[in-house]
Amino acid sequence: MGKADFLSPKAISNRIKAKGLQKLRWYCQMCQKQCRDENGFKCHCMSESHQRQLLLASENPIKFMDYFSDEFKSDFLELLRRRFGTKRVHNNIVYNEYISHREHVHMNSTQWETLTDFTKWLGREGLCKVDETPKGWYIQYIDRDPETIRRQEEEARKKKQEMDDVERSARFIAEQVRRGQDGKETETEPVYTELQRESEEEKVTFNLSAAVASSSKSSSVLGASALKASAASSSVKRKETPSSSDSRREKKKKSALEEIIEMEEKKKKKQLSSTVRMDYWLQPSIVVKVITKKLGEKYHKKKAVVMEVRDKYAAVVKMIDSGDKLKLDQNHLETVIPAPGKRVLILNGPYRDTEALLEGIDEKNFSATLTLDSGPQKGDRVDIAYEDFSKLA
């Protein structure tokens, strides 16, 4: 009987059946062939091409199983990363979307018998976070891409720096309040003296009237001596010169209000610097470090000098060790911080393109103190972040 025509009902029916997913038990993974029914699968198993594939697999079956297992694992994780990211999702949802692709690797050709075994294996290998619930197993992809990790660390560093500024201002205010309270306590604290009598027969009397004249008429020797002591102390206070009081005012530390005003000015300076920032920072004659691993270990973490800047975001660099010349993007480079006392170039912010001298490094705040060598603000000291300056060649 001849083959049916292309537009005949039989041919259209065959194409419709072949388009969708078929039963898994009629699929041959070695030949990657899907049969529509039991008779077709039986004919395929008796074919010469299938027998040749079986002979090849019988020579090293573990090799073929490892190959299919690795393909299944990589395709499954790629779908999980691209489709769901780092969200927590049911493993059956991911698997159903994976097998919707007709040419997928079937699980019966891998080392895992069930989807639960595969999910547990992902958790043991540390590729995903897995947890069992009454509704089944849930998985969450763990993103270990170096670019993603670097971005997360940079965001955490910026957030920590902002939190440090807030905590530092709160500590300053609390310290100033404590100092003010301590000063009030020392000023208002009374001085106690011991009561003494020259003879046991003598009576001790106290006069609580506000007038000083009435208290001076007391017959108690103790009261007279106390008045003399108070008069002497008041005379000593009068003898103090105004210069000594002025010097004490000068030595007095800044108040909490002044500290808050200074901190607000620093915040305004930081906001001003953020408004004039650019998204490109490369400049000629600076020393940079190669951070990309795509060029191999020969250039990774090695220093180079920027010879030429192209299109603002790329540069031609010359390696210091080997002398090789490379063209790299600014995302593949980072700035170099020299030792204190060396000359640097400010690459971003309000002092862009200004040469300066490195005075000190603040590791806690990821910044350094620089003394400007040029410009209208020459000689001023400024705090610049690590990524905004680099060593001059």
CSV table of C-alpha atoms in Angstrom, one decimal:
chain,number,residue,atom,x,y,z
A,1,MET,CA,0.0,0.0,0.0
A,2,GLY,CA,1.5,3.4,-1.0
A,3,LYS,CA,2.2,6.3,1.4
A,4,ALA,CA,-0.7,8.7,2.1
A,5,ASP,CA,-0.7,12.0,0.4
A,6,PHE,CA,0.6,15.1,2.2
A,7,LEU,CA,-2.9,16.7,2.6
A,8,SER,CA,-4.8,13.5,3.2
A,9,PRO,CA,-6.6,13.0,6.5
A,10,LYS,CA,-4.3,10.1,7.4
A,11,ALA,CA,-1.1,12.2,6.8
A,12,ILE,CA,-2.5,15.1,8.8
A,13,SER,CA,-3.4,12.8,11.7
A,14,ASN,CA,0.1,11.4,11.8
A,15,ARG,CA,1.7,14.8,11.9
A,16,ILE,CA,-0.7,15.9,14.7
A,17,LYS,CA,0.2,12.8,16.7
A,18,ALA,CA,4.0,13.3,16.1
A,19,LYS,CA,3.9,16.9,17.2
A,20,GLY,CA,3.1,16.5,20.9
A,21,LEU,CA,4.6,14.5,23.7
A,22,GLN,CA,4.3,10.7,23.5
A,23,LYS,CA,4.4,8.0,26.1
A,24,LEU,CA,7.7,7.6,27.8
A,25,ARG,CA,7.7,3.8,27.6
A,26,TRP,CA,7.9,4.0,23.8
A,27,TYR,CA,11.0,6.3,23.8
A,28,CYS,CA,14.5,5.0,23.0
A,29,GLN,CA,17.1,7.2,24.7
A,30,MET,CA,20.1,5.6,23.0
A,31,CYS,CA,18.7,6.3,19.6
A,32,GLN,CA,16.8,9.4,20.8
A,33,LYS,CA,13.7,8.2,18.9
A,34,GLN,CA,10.1,8.5,20.0
A,35,CYS,CA,7.7,5.8,18.8
A,36,ARG,CA,3.9,6.4,18.7
A,37,ASP,CA,2.7,2.9,19.7
A,38,GLU,CA,3.9,-0.5,21.0
A,39,ASN,CA,4.2,-1.9,17.5
A,40,GLY,CA,6.4,0.9,16.3
A,41,PHE,CA,8.6,0.6,19.4
A,42,LYS,CA,8.9,-3.2,18.8
A,43,CYS,CA,9.9,-2.6,15.2
A,44,HIS,CA,12.5,-0.1,16.3
A,45,CYS,CA,14.0,-2.5,18.8
A,46,MET,CA,14.5,-5.1,16.1
A,47,SER,CA,16.1,-2.6,13.7
A,48,GLU,CA,19.8,-2.8,12.9
A,49,SER,CA,20.6,0.8,14.0
A,50,HIS,CA,19.2,0.1,17.5
A,51,GLN,CA,21.2,-3.1,17.8
A,52,ARG,CA,24.4,-1.2,16.9
A,53,GLN,CA,23.6,1.4,19.6
A,54,LEU,CA,23.1,-1.4,22.2
A,55,LEU,CA,26.5,-2.9,21.3
A,56,LEU,CA,28.2,0.4,21.9
A,57,ALA,CA,26.4,0.9,25.2
A,58,SER,CA,27.2,-2.6,26.4
A,59,GLU,CA,31.0,-1.9,26.1
A,60,ASN,CA,30.9,0.9,28.7
A,61,PRO,CA,27.4,1.4,30.2
A,62,ILE,CA,28.6,3.6,33.1
A,63,LYS,CA,30.0,6.1,30.7
A,64,PHE,CA,26.7,6.5,28.8
A,65,MET,CA,24.7,6.7,32.1
A,66,ASP,CA,27.1,9.4,33.4
A,67,TYR,CA,26.7,11.3,30.2
A,68,PHE,CA,22.9,11.3,30.3
A,69,SER,CA,22.9,12.1,34.0
A,70,ASP,CA,25.2,15.1,33.5
A,71,GLU,CA,23.0,16.4,30.5
A,72,PHE,CA,19.8,16.0,32.6
A,73,LYS,CA,21.4,17.8,35.6
A,74,SER,CA,22.8,20.7,33.6
A,75,ASP,CA,19.6,21.3,31.6
A,76,PHE,CA,17.4,21.1,34.7
A,77,LEU,CA,19.6,23.6,36.7
A,78,GLU,CA,19.8,25.9,33.7
A,79,LEU,CA,16.0,26.0,33.4
A,80,LEU,CA,15.7,26.5,37.2
A,81,ARG,CA,18.2,29.4,37.2
A,82,ARG,CA,16.8,31.1,34.1
A,83,ARG,CA,13.1,30.6,34.7
A,84,PHE,CA,12.8,30.9,38.5
A,85,GLY,CA,16.1,32.4,39.7
A,86,THR,CA,16.6,32.1,43.4
A,87,LYS,CA,12.9,31.7,44.2
A,88,ARG,CA,11.6,28.7,46.3
A,89,VAL,CA,9.5,26.5,44.0
A,90,HIS,CA,8.0,23.0,43.9
A,91,ASN,CA,10.3,20.5,42.2
A,92,ASN,CA,7.4,19.0,40.2
A,93,ILE,CA,6.6,22.4,38.6
A,94,VAL,CA,10.1,22.7,37.3
A,95,TYR,CA,10.1,19.1,36.1
A,96,ASN,CA,6.9,19.5,34.2
A,97,GLU,CA,8.2,22.5,32.4
A,98,TYR,CA,11.5,20.7,31.7
A,99,ILE,CA,9.8,17.7,30.1
A,100,SER,CA,7.5,19.9,28.0
A,101,HIS,CA,10.5,20.2,25.6
A,102,ARG,CA,10.3,17.3,23.2
A,103,GLU,CA,14.0,16.6,22.9
A,104,HIS,CA,14.7,16.5,26.7
A,105,VAL,CA,16.8,13.8,28.4
A,106,HIS,CA,14.5,11.3,30.1
A,107,MET,CA,15.1,10.5,33.7
A,108,ASN,CA,14.9,6.7,33.1
A,109,SER,CA,18.3,6.9,31.4
A,110,THR,CA,20.0,8.6,34.3
A,111,GLN,CA,21.3,7.4,37.6
A,112,TRP,CA,18.2,8.7,39.5
A,113,GLU,CA,15.1,6.5,39.6
A,114,THR,CA,12.7,9.2,40.8
A,115,LEU,CA,12.4,13.0,41.0
A,116,THR,CA,12.6,12.8,44.8
A,117,ASP,CA,16.0,11.0,44.6
A,118,PHE,CA,17.3,13.7,42.2
A,119,THR,CA,16.0,16.5,44.5
A,120,LYS,CA,17.8,14.9,47.5
A,121,TRP,CA,21.0,14.6,45.4
A,122,LEU,CA,20.8,18.3,44.6
A,123,GLY,CA,20.6,19.2,48.3
A,124,ARG,CA,23.6,16.9,49.2
A,125,GLU,CA,25.8,18.4,46.5
A,126,GLY,CA,25.0,21.9,47.6
A,127,LEU,CA,23.6,23.0,44.3
A,128,CYS,CA,20.1,23.9,45.7
A,129,LYS,CA,18.4,24.4,49.0
A,130,VAL,CA,15.8,21.6,49.4
A,131,ASP,CA,13.1,21.1,52.1
A,132,GLU,CA,10.3,18.6,52.4
A,133,THR,CA,6.7,19.8,53.2
A,134,PRO,CA,3.4,18.0,53.4
A,135,LYS,CA,2.8,19.3,49.8
A,136,GLY,CA,6.1,17.7,48.5
A,137,TRP,CA,9.7,18.8,48.0
A,138,TYR,CA,10.6,22.4,47.3
A,139,ILE,CA,13.9,23.6,45.8
A,140,GLN,CA,15.7,26.9,45.7
A,141,TYR,CA,18.6,27.6,43.3
A,142,ILE,CA,21.9,28.7,44.9
A,143,ASP,CA,23.6,31.3,42.6
A,144,ARG,CA,27.4,31.0,42.8
A,145,ASP,CA,28.2,33.1,39.8
A,146,PRO,CA,31.3,35.3,40.6
A,147,GLU,CA,29.7,38.3,39.0
A,148,THR,CA,26.6,37.9,41.2
A,149,ILE,CA,28.6,37.4,44.3
A,150,ARG,CA,30.7,40.5,43.6
A,151,ARG,CA,27.5,42.5,43.1
A,152,GLN,CA,26.0,41.3,46.3
A,153,GLU,CA,29.2,42.1,48.3
A,154,GLU,CA,29.3,45.6,46.8
A,155,GLU,CA,25.6,46.2,47.8
A,156,ALA,CA,26.3,44.9,51.3
A,157,ARG,CA,29.3,47.1,51.6
A,158,LYS,CA,27.4,50.2,50.6
A,159,LYS,CA,24.5,49.3,52.9
A,160,LYS,CA,27.0,48.7,55.8
A,161,GLN,CA,28.7,52.1,55.1
A,162,GLU,CA,25.3,53.9,55.3
A,163,MET,CA,24.4,52.1,58.5
A,164,ASP,CA,27.8,53.0,60.0
A,165,ASP,CA,27.2,56.7,59.2
A,166,VAL,CA,23.8,56.5,61.0
A,167,GLU,CA,25.2,54.6,64.0
A,168,ARG,CA,28.2,56.9,64.2
A,169,SER,CA,25.9,60.0,64.4
A,170,ALA,CA,23.7,58.3,67.0
A,171,ARG,CA,26.8,57.5,69.1
A,172,PHE,CA,28.0,61.1,68.8
A,173,ILE,CA,24.7,62.4,70.0
A,174,ALA,CA,24.5,59.9,72.9
A,175,GLU,CA,28.1,60.7,74.0
A,176,GLN,CA,27.4,64.5,74.0
A,177,VAL,CA,24.2,64.0,76.0
A,178,ARG,CA,26.1,61.8,78.5
A,179,ARG,CA,28.9,64.5,78.8
A,180,GLY,CA,26.3,67.2,79.4
A,181,GLN,CA,24.6,65.1,82.1
A,182,ASP,CA,28.0,64.4,83.8
A,183,GLY,CA,28.9,68.1,83.8
A,184,LYS,CA,25.6,69.0,85.5
A,185,GLU,CA,26.1,66.3,88.1
A,186,THR,CA,29.6,67.6,88.9
A,187,GLU,CA,28.4,71.2,89.2
A,188,THR,CA,25.4,70.6,91.4
A,189,GLU,CA,27.0,68.0,93.6
A,190,PRO,CA,27.3,69.4,97.2
A,191,VAL,CA,30.5,69.1,99.3
A,192,TYR,CA,30.0,67.6,102.7
A,193,THR,CA,32.2,68.4,105.8
A,194,GLU,CA,32.5,66.8,109.1
A,195,LEU,CA,31.0,68.3,112.2
A,196,GLN,CA,33.5,68.9,115.0
A,197,ARG,CA,33.0,70.3,118.6
A,198,GLU,CA,35.8,71.7,120.7
A,199,SER,CA,34.1,70.7,124.0
A,200,GLU,CA,31.4,68.2,124.8
A,201,GLU,CA,29.4,70.7,126.9
A,202,GLU,CA,29.1,73.1,124.0
A,203,LYS,CA,25.8,73.0,122.1
A,204,VAL,CA,25.6,72.9,118.4
A,205,THR,CA,22.9,75.2,116.9
A,206,PHE,CA,21.7,75.6,113.3
A,207,ASN,CA,20.2,78.9,112.0
A,208,LEU,CA,18.1,78.2,108.9
A,209,SER,CA,17.2,81.9,108.1
A,210,ALA,CA,18.1,83.3,104.7
A,211,ALA,CA,19.8,86.4,106.1
A,212,VAL,CA,23.6,86.1,106.5
A,213,ALA,CA,23.6,88.7,109.3
A,214,SER,CA,21.5,86.6,111.7
A,215,SER,CA,23.7,83.6,111.2
A,216,SER,CA,26.8,85.6,112.1
A,217,LYS,CA,25.4,86.4,115.5
A,218,SER,CA,25.3,82.7,116.5
A,219,SER,CA,27.2,81.8,119.7
A,220,SER,CA,28.5,78.5,118.2
A,221,VAL,CA,32.2,78.5,117.4
A,222,LEU,CA,31.5,75.8,114.8
A,223,GLY,CA,29.0,78.1,113.0
A,224,ALA,CA,31.6,81.0,113.0
A,225,SER,CA,34.3,78.7,111.5
A,226,ALA,CA,32.0,77.5,108.8
A,227,LEU,CA,31.1,81.1,107.8
A,228,LYS,CA,34.8,82.0,107.7
A,229,ALA,CA,35.5,79.0,105.4
A,230,SER,CA,32.6,80.0,103.1
A,231,ALA,CA,33.8,83.7,103.0
A,232,ALA,CA,37.4,82.6,102.2
A,233,SER,CA,36.2,80.4,99.4
A,234,SER,CA,34.1,83.2,98.0
A,235,SER,CA,37.0,85.6,98.1
A,236,VAL,CA,39.2,83.1,96.3
A,237,LYS,CA,36.5,82.8,93.6
A,238,ARG,CA,36.5,86.6,93.2
A,239,LYS,CA,40.3,86.7,92.8
A,240,GLU,CA,40.1,84.5,89.7
A,241,THR,CA,41.0,86.5,86.7
A,242,PRO,CA,38.8,86.5,83.6
A,243,SER,CA,41.6,85.2,81.5
A,244,SER,CA,41.5,81.8,83.3
A,245,SER,CA,37.7,81.5,82.7
A,246,ASP,CA,38.2,82.3,79.0
A,247,SER,CA,40.9,79.6,78.7
A,248,ARG,CA,38.5,77.1,80.3
A,249,ARG,CA,35.8,78.0,77.7
A,250,GLU,CA,38.3,77.5,74.9
A,251,LYS,CA,39.3,74.1,76.3
A,252,LYS,CA,35.7,73.1,76.6
A,253,LYS,CA,34.7,70.5,74.0
A,254,LYS,CA,32.2,71.1,71.2
A,255,SER,CA,28.5,70.9,72.1
A,256,ALA,CA,26.1,68.3,70.7
A,257,LEU,CA,24.5,70.9,68.4
A,258,GLU,CA,27.9,71.7,66.8
A,259,GLU,CA,28.7,68.1,66.3
A,260,ILE,CA,25.3,67.6,64.6
A,261,ILE,CA,25.9,70.6,62.3
A,262,GLU,CA,29.3,69.3,61.3
A,263,MET,CA,27.8,65.9,60.5
A,264,GLU,CA,25.1,67.5,58.4
A,265,GLU,CA,27.8,69.4,56.4
A,266,LYS,CA,29.6,66.1,55.8
A,267,LYS,CA,26.4,64.5,54.5
A,268,LYS,CA,25.9,67.4,52.2
A,269,LYS,CA,29.4,67.0,50.8
A,270,LYS,CA,28.7,63.3,50.2
A,271,GLN,CA,25.5,64.0,48.4
A,272,LEU,CA,27.3,66.6,46.3
A,273,SER,CA,30.0,64.0,45.4
A,274,SER,CA,27.3,61.5,44.4
A,275,THR,CA,25.6,63.9,42.0
A,276,VAL,CA,28.7,64.6,40.0
A,277,ARG,CA,29.7,60.9,39.7
A,278,MET,CA,30.2,59.3,36.3
A,279,ASP,CA,29.7,55.7,35.2
A,280,TYR,CA,33.1,55.6,33.6
A,281,TRP,CA,36.4,56.2,35.4
A,282,LEU,CA,39.3,55.0,33.2
A,283,GLN,CA,42.2,57.5,32.8
A,284,PRO,CA,45.6,57.2,31.1
A,285,SER,CA,48.8,56.7,33.1
A,286,ILE,CA,47.1,55.0,36.1
A,287,VAL,CA,47.9,51.5,37.5
A,288,VAL,CA,45.0,49.0,37.5
A,289,LYS,CA,44.5,45.3,38.3
A,290,VAL,CA,43.0,42.7,36.0
A,291,ILE,CA,40.1,40.9,37.8
A,292,THR,CA,38.6,38.8,35.0
A,293,LYS,CA,39.4,35.1,34.8
A,294,LYS,CA,38.5,34.8,31.2
A,295,LEU,CA,42.0,35.5,30.1
A,296,GLY,CA,43.5,32.7,32.3
A,297,GLU,CA,45.7,32.7,35.3
A,298,LYS,CA,48.5,34.4,33.5
A,299,TYR,CA,46.7,37.8,33.7
A,300,HIS,CA,44.4,37.3,36.6
A,301,LYS,CA,45.1,39.6,39.6
A,302,LYS,CA,48.1,41.1,37.7
A,303,LYS,CA,48.8,44.8,37.5
A,304,ALA,CA,48.9,46.9,34.4
A,305,VAL,CA,49.3,50.5,33.2
A,306,VAL,CA,46.6,52.2,31.2
A,307,MET,CA,48.1,53.3,27.9
A,308,GLU,CA,45.0,54.6,26.1
A,309,VAL,CA,41.3,55.0,26.8
A,310,ARG,CA,38.8,54.2,24.1
A,311,ASP,CA,35.2,55.1,24.1
A,312,LYS,CA,35.3,56.0,27.8
A,313,TYR,CA,34.6,52.5,28.9
A,314,ALA,CA,37.5,50.5,27.4
A,315,ALA,CA,41.3,50.8,27.6
A,316,VAL,CA,44.5,49.5,26.1
A,317,VAL,CA,46.6,48.3,29.0
A,318,LYS,CA,50.2,47.1,29.2
A,319,MET,CA,51.0,44.4,31.7
A,320,ILE,CA,53.8,45.3,34.1
A,321,ASP,CA,55.2,41.8,34.5
A,322,SER,CA,55.1,40.5,30.9
A,323,GLY,CA,54.8,43.7,28.9
A,324,ASP,CA,51.8,42.3,26.9
A,325,LYS,CA,49.2,44.8,25.6
A,326,LEU,CA,45.5,44.0,26.1
A,327,LYS,CA,42.2,45.8,25.3
A,328,LEU,CA,39.9,45.4,28.3
A,329,ASP,CA,36.6,46.8,29.5
A,330,GLN,CA,36.5,48.8,32.8
A,331,ASN,CA,34.3,46.0,34.3
A,332,HIS,CA,37.3,43.7,34.0
A,333,LEU,CA,39.6,46.1,35.9
A,334,GLU,CA,39.8,47.6,39.4
A,335,THR,CA,41.8,50.4,41.0
A,336,VAL,CA,45.1,50.0,42.8
A,337,ILE,CA,45.7,51.5,46.2
A,338,PRO,CA,49.4,52.3,46.9
A,339,ALA,CA,51.3,52.7,50.2
A,340,PRO,CA,50.8,56.0,52.1
A,341,GLY,CA,53.0,58.8,50.8
A,342,LYS,CA,52.5,57.8,47.1
A,343,ARG,CA,50.9,59.9,44.4
A,344,VAL,CA,47.4,59.0,43.1
A,345,LEU,CA,44.8,60.3,40.6
A,346,ILE,CA,41.2,60.9,41.6
A,347,LEU,CA,39.0,59.2,39.0
A,348,ASN,CA,35.4,60.1,40.1
A,349,GLY,CA,33.4,62.6,42.1
A,350,PRO,CA,33.8,66.4,42.6
A,351,TYR,CA,37.7,66.2,42.5
A,352,ARG,CA,37.8,64.2,39.3
A,353,ASP,CA,41.1,64.4,37.3
A,354,THR,CA,42.9,65.9,40.3
A,355,GLU,CA,46.3,64.6,41.5
A,356,ALA,CA,46.7,64.0,45.2
A,357,LEU,CA,49.0,62.5,47.8
A,358,LEU,CA,47.8,59.5,49.8
A,359,GLU,CA,48.0,60.3,53.6
A,360,GLY,CA,46.3,57.4,55.2
A,361,ILE,CA,43.8,54.5,54.7
A,362,ASP,CA,40.6,53.9,56.6
A,363,GLU,CA,39.9,50.2,56.3
A,364,LYS,CA,36.7,50.3,58.3
A,365,ASN,CA,35.0,52.8,56.0
A,366,PHE,CA,36.7,51.6,52.8
A,367,SER,CA,38.2,55.0,52.1
A,368,ALA,CA,41.4,56.9,52.2
A,369,THR,CA,42.6,60.4,53.2
A,370,LEU,CA,44.1,62.4,50.3
A,371,THR,CA,45.9,65.8,50.1
A,372,LEU,CA,45.0,67.6,46.9
A,373,ASP,CA,48.1,68.6,44.8
A,374,SER,CA,46.4,70.7,42.1
A,375,GLY,CA,43.3,72.8,41.5
A,376,PRO,CA,41.7,75.7,43.4
A,377,GLN,CA,41.5,73.5,46.6
A,378,LYS,CA,45.2,72.6,46.6
A,379,GLY,CA,46.4,71.5,50.1
A,380,ASP,CA,42.9,70.5,51.3
A,381,ARG,CA,42.4,67.0,52.8
A,382,VAL,CA,39.5,64.9,51.5
A,383,ASP,CA,38.2,61.4,52.2
A,384,ILE,CA,37.8,59.4,48.9
A,385,ALA,CA,36.4,55.9,48.5
A,386,TYR,CA,38.7,53.1,47.3
A,387,GLU,CA,37.1,52.8,43.8
A,388,ASP,CA,37.4,56.6,43.1
A,389,PHE,CA,41.2,56.9,43.0
A,390,SER,CA,44.1,54.8,41.7
A,391,LYS,CA,47.9,54.8,41.8
A,392,LEU,CA,49.8,56.9,39.2
A,393,ALA,CA,52.2,55.1,37.0
